[in-house]
């Protein structure tokens, strides 16, 4: 993709966790209610609910990293910028 802007990925932090529930502890870790919402609204909600994560909005065609990270939430969007999958820590 010529001229594409690559998302910034934060350093991965997971300690001994290998799933979202382990990461959540005192913070929210899954947001099914955000599917169908604008990505910017979803990112703000996630950041408010869990200040320990970095929210990465991914447009169609962008590939997520395969490693699991407790401090990252991907927000997958459609071509209109609407959340298309349940955002989850990882």
Coordinates of N, CA, C and O in Angstrom, one line a residue:
X1 N 0.8 -1.2 0.0 CA 0.0 0.0 0.0 C 0.9 1.2 0.0 O 1.4 1.6 1.0
X2 N 1.0 1.8 -1.1 CA 1.9 3.0 -1.2 C 1.2 4.2 -0.6 O 0.0 4.4 -0.8
X3 N 1.9 4.9 0.2 CA 1.4 6.1 0.9 C 0.5 5.8 2.1 O -0.1 6.7 2.7
X4 N 0.4 4.5 2.5 CA -0.4 4.1 3.7 C 0.2 4.7 4.9 O 1.4 4.7 5.1
X5 N -0.6 5.0 5.9 CA -0.1 5.4 7.2 C -0.3 4.2 8.1 O -1.4 3.7 8.4
X6 N 0.9 3.7 8.7 CA 0.8 2.6 9.5 C 0.5 3.0 10.9 O 1.0 4.0 11.4
X7 N -0.4 2.2 11.6 CA -0.7 2.6 13.0 C 0.5 2.4 13.9 O 1.4 1.6 13.7
X8 N 0.5 3.2 15.0 CA 1.6 3.1 16.0 C 1.3 2.1 17.0 O 0.2 2.1 17.6
X9 N 2.1 1.1 17.2 CA 1.9 0.0 18.1 C 2.7 0.3 19.4 O 3.9 0.5 19.3
X10 N 2.0 0.3 20.6 CA 2.8 0.5 21.8 C 3.6 -0.7 22.2 O 3.3 -1.8 21.7
X11 N 4.6 -0.6 23.1 CA 5.3 -1.8 23.5 C 4.3 -2.7 24.2 O 3.4 -2.2 24.9
X12 N 4.5 -4.0 24.0 CA 3.5 -5.0 24.5 C 3.8 -5.3 26.0 O 4.9 -5.5 26.4
X13 N 2.7 -5.3 26.8 CA 2.8 -5.6 28.2 C 1.7 -6.7 28.5 O 0.6 -6.5 28.2
X14 N 2.1 -7.8 29.0 CA 1.1 -8.9 29.3 C 1.4 -9.6 30.6 O 0.6 -10.4 31.1
X15 N 2.6 -9.5 31.1 CA 3.1 -10.2 32.3 C 2.7 -11.7 32.1 O 3.1 -12.3 31.1
X16 N 2.0 -12.3 32.9 CA 1.7 -13.8 32.8 C 0.4 -14.0 32.1 O -0.1 -15.2 32.0
X17 N -0.3 -13.0 31.7 CA -1.7 -13.2 31.1 C -1.6 -13.6 29.6 O -0.7 -13.2 28.9
X18 N -2.6 -14.5 29.3 CA -2.7 -15.0 27.9 C -4.1 -14.8 27.4 O -4.4 -15.3 26.3
X19 N -5.0 -14.1 28.2 CA -6.3 -13.9 27.7 C -6.8 -12.6 28.3 O -6.3 -12.0 29.2
X20 N -7.9 -12.0 27.6 CA -8.4 -10.7 28.0 C -8.9 -10.6 29.4 O -8.7 -9.6 30.1
X21 N -9.6 -11.7 29.9 CA -10.1 -11.7 31.3 C -9.0 -11.5 32.3 O -9.2 -10.8 33.3
X22 N -7.9 -12.1 32.1 CA -6.7 -12.0 33.0 C -6.2 -10.6 33.0 O -5.9 -10.1 34.1
X23 N -6.2 -9.9 31.9 CA -5.7 -8.6 31.8 C -6.7 -7.6 32.5 O -6.2 -6.6 33.1
X24 N -8.0 -7.8 32.4 CA -9.0 -6.9 32.9 C -8.8 -6.5 34.3 O -8.7 -5.3 34.6
X25 N -8.8 -7.5 35.2 CA -8.7 -7.3 36.6 C -9.6 -6.2 37.1 O -10.8 -6.4 37.1
X26 N -9.2 -5.0 37.4 CA -10.1 -4.0 37.9 C -10.7 -3.1 36.8 O -11.6 -2.3 37.0
X27 N -10.3 -3.3 35.5 CA -10.8 -2.5 34.4 C -11.6 -3.4 33.4 O -11.5 -4.6 33.4
X28 N -12.5 -2.7 32.7 CA -13.3 -3.4 31.6 C -12.3 -3.9 30.6 O -11.3 -3.2 30.3
X29 N -12.6 -5.0 29.9 CA -11.7 -5.6 28.9 C -12.4 -6.0 27.6 O -11.7 -6.5 26.7
X30 N -13.7 -5.9 27.5 CA -14.4 -6.2 26.3 C -15.6 -5.3 26.2 O -16.3 -4.9 27.2
X31 N -15.9 -4.8 24.9 CA -16.9 -3.8 24.7 C -17.9 -4.2 23.5 O -17.9 -3.6 22.5
X32 N -18.8 -5.2 23.7 CA -19.7 -5.6 22.7 C -20.7 -4.5 22.3 O -21.1 -4.5 21.1
X33 N -21.0 -3.6 23.2 CA -21.9 -2.6 23.0 C -21.4 -1.5 22.0 O -22.2 -0.7 21.5
X34 N -20.1 -1.5 21.6 CA -19.6 -0.5 20.7 C -19.7 -0.9 19.2 O -19.4 -0.1 18.4
X35 N -20.0 -2.1 18.9 CA -20.2 -2.5 17.5 C -21.3 -1.7 16.9 O -22.4 -1.5 17.5
X36 N -21.1 -1.1 15.8 CA -22.0 -0.2 15.1 C -21.9 1.3 15.5 O -22.5 2.1 14.9
X37 N -21.0 1.6 16.4 CA -20.7 3.0 16.8 C -19.6 3.5 16.0 O -18.7 2.8 15.5
X38 N -19.5 4.9 15.9 CA -18.3 5.5 15.3 C -17.0 5.2 16.0 O -17.0 5.1 17.3
X39 N -15.9 4.9 15.3 CA -14.7 4.5 15.9 C -14.1 5.5 16.9 O -13.6 5.2 18.0
X40 N -14.3 6.8 16.6 CA -13.8 7.8 17.6 C -14.6 7.8 18.9 O -14.0 7.9 20.0
X41 N -15.9 7.5 18.9 CA -16.7 7.4 20.1 C -16.2 6.1 20.8 O -16.1 6.1 22.1
X42 N -16.0 5.0 20.1 CA -15.6 3.8 20.7 C -14.2 4.0 21.4 O -14.0 3.5 22.5
X43 N -13.3 4.6 20.7 CA -12.0 4.8 21.3 C -12.0 5.6 22.6 O -11.4 5.3 23.6
X44 N -12.9 6.7 22.6 CA -13.0 7.5 23.8 C -13.6 6.7 25.0 O -13.2 6.8 26.1
X45 N -14.6 5.9 24.7 CA -15.3 5.0 25.7 C -14.3 4.0 26.2 O -14.2 3.8 27.5
X46 N -13.5 3.4 25.4 CA -12.5 2.4 25.8 C -11.5 3.0 26.7 O -11.2 2.5 27.8
X47 N -11.0 4.2 26.3 CA -9.9 4.9 27.1 C -10.5 5.3 28.5 O -9.8 5.2 29.4
X48 N -11.7 5.7 28.5 CA -12.4 6.1 29.8 C -12.6 4.8 30.7 O -12.3 4.9 31.9
X49 N -13.0 3.7 30.1 CA -13.3 2.5 30.9 C -12.0 1.8 31.3 O -12.0 1.1 32.3
X50 N -10.9 1.9 30.5 CA -9.7 1.2 30.8 C -8.5 2.1 30.5 O -8.0 2.0 29.4
X51 N -8.0 2.9 31.4 CA -6.9 3.8 31.1 C -5.6 3.1 31.0 O -4.6 3.7 30.6
X52 N -5.5 1.8 31.2 CA -4.3 1.0 31.1 C -4.0 0.6 29.6 O -2.9 0.0 29.4
X53 N -4.9 0.9 28.7 CA -4.7 0.4 27.3 C -4.5 1.5 26.3 O -4.9 2.7 26.6
X54 N -3.9 1.2 25.2 CA -3.8 2.1 24.1 C -4.8 1.6 23.1 O -4.8 0.4 22.8
X55 N -5.6 2.4 22.5 CA -6.6 2.1 21.5 C -6.0 2.3 20.2 O -5.6 3.4 19.9
X56 N -6.1 1.3 19.3 CA -5.6 1.4 17.9 C -6.8 1.2 17.0 O -7.4 0.1 17.0
X57 N -7.2 2.2 16.2 CA -8.3 2.1 15.3 C -7.7 1.5 14.0 O -6.7 2.1 13.4
X58 N -8.2 0.4 13.5 CA -7.7 -0.2 12.3 C -8.8 -0.1 11.2 O -9.9 -0.6 11.4
X59 N -8.4 0.5 10.1 CA -9.3 0.6 8.9 C -9.2 -0.7 8.1 O -8.3 -1.5 8.3
X60 N -10.2 -1.0 7.3 CA -10.2 -2.2 6.5 C -8.9 -2.3 5.7 O -8.3 -1.4 5.2
X61 N -8.3 -3.6 5.7 CA -7.1 -3.8 5.1 C -5.9 -3.8 6.0 O -4.8 -4.3 5.6
X62 N -6.0 -3.2 7.1 CA -4.8 -3.1 8.1 C -4.8 -4.5 8.8 O -5.8 -5.0 9.1
X63 N -3.6 -4.9 9.1 CA -3.4 -6.2 9.7 C -3.0 -5.9 11.2 O -2.1 -5.1 11.4
X64 N -3.6 -6.7 12.1 CA -3.2 -6.5 13.5 C -2.0 -7.4 13.8 O -1.7 -8.4 13.1
X65 N -1.2 -7.1 14.8 CA -0.1 -7.9 15.3 C -0.7 -9.1 15.9 O -1.7 -9.1 16.6
X66 N 0.0 -10.3 15.8 CA -0.5 -11.5 16.3 C -0.3 -11.7 17.8 O -0.9 -12.5 18.4
X67 N 0.7 -11.0 18.3 CA 1.0 -11.2 19.7 C -0.1 -10.6 20.6 O -0.8 -9.7 20.3
X68 N -0.3 -11.2 21.8 CA -1.3 -10.8 22.8 C -0.7 -9.8 23.7 O 0.3 -10.0 24.3
X69 N -1.4 -8.7 23.9 CA -0.9 -7.6 24.8 C -2.1 -7.1 25.7 O -3.1 -6.7 25.2
X70 N -1.8 -7.0 27.0 CA -2.8 -6.5 27.9 C -3.1 -5.0 27.8 O -4.1 -4.5 28.3
X71 N -2.1 -4.4 27.2 CA -2.2 -2.9 27.1 C -2.7 -2.4 25.7 O -2.4 -1.3 25.4
X72 N -3.4 -3.3 25.0 CA -3.7 -2.9 23.6 C -5.2 -3.3 23.3 O -5.6 -4.4 23.7
X73 N -5.9 -2.5 22.7 CA -7.3 -2.8 22.2 C -7.3 -2.4 20.7 O -7.1 -1.2 20.4
X74 N -7.6 -3.3 19.8 CA -7.8 -3.0 18.4 C -9.3 -2.7 18.2 O -10.2 -3.4 18.7
X75 N -9.6 -1.6 17.5 CA -10.9 -1.2 17.1 C -11.0 -1.4 15.6 O -10.4 -0.6 14.8
X76 N -11.6 -2.5 15.1 CA -11.7 -2.7 13.7 C -12.9 -2.0 13.1 O -14.0 -2.0 13.7
X77 N -12.7 -1.3 12.0 CA -13.8 -0.5 11.4 C -14.1 -0.9 10.0 O -13.3 -1.6 9.4
X78 N -15.3 -0.5 9.6 CA -15.6 -0.7 8.2 C -15.1 0.6 7.4 O -14.5 1.5 8.0
X79 N -15.5 0.6 6.1 CA -15.0 1.8 5.3 C -15.6 3.1 5.7 O -15.1 4.2 5.3
X80 N -16.7 3.1 6.5 CA -17.3 4.3 7.0 C -16.8 4.7 8.4 O -17.3 5.7 8.9
X81 N -15.9 4.0 8.9 CA -15.3 4.3 10.3 C -16.2 3.9 11.4 O -16.1 4.4 12.5
X82 N -17.1 2.8 11.1 CA -18.0 2.3 12.1 C -17.3 1.0 12.7 O -16.8 0.2 11.9
X83 N -17.4 0.8 14.0 CA -16.9 -0.4 14.6 C -17.5 -1.7 14.0 O -18.8 -1.8 14.1
X84 N -16.7 -2.6 13.5 CA -17.3 -3.8 12.9 C -17.1 -5.1 13.7 O -17.7 -6.1 13.3
X85 N -16.2 -5.1 14.7 CA -16.0 -6.2 15.5 C -15.9 -5.8 17.0 O -15.7 -4.7 17.3
X86 N -16.2 -6.7 17.9 CA -16.2 -6.4 19.3 C -14.8 -6.1 19.7 O -13.9 -6.9 19.6
X87 N -14.5 -4.8 20.2 CA -13.2 -4.5 20.8 C -12.9 -5.3 22.0 O -13.8 -5.4 22.9
X88 N -11.7 -5.8 22.1 CA -11.3 -6.7 23.2 C -9.8 -6.4 23.5 O -9.0 -6.3 22.6
X89 N -9.5 -6.4 24.8 CA -8.1 -6.3 25.2 C -7.3 -7.4 24.6 O -7.8 -8.6 24.5
X90 N -6.2 -7.2 24.1 CA -5.3 -8.2 23.5 C -4.6 -7.8 22.4 O -3.7 -8.3 21.9

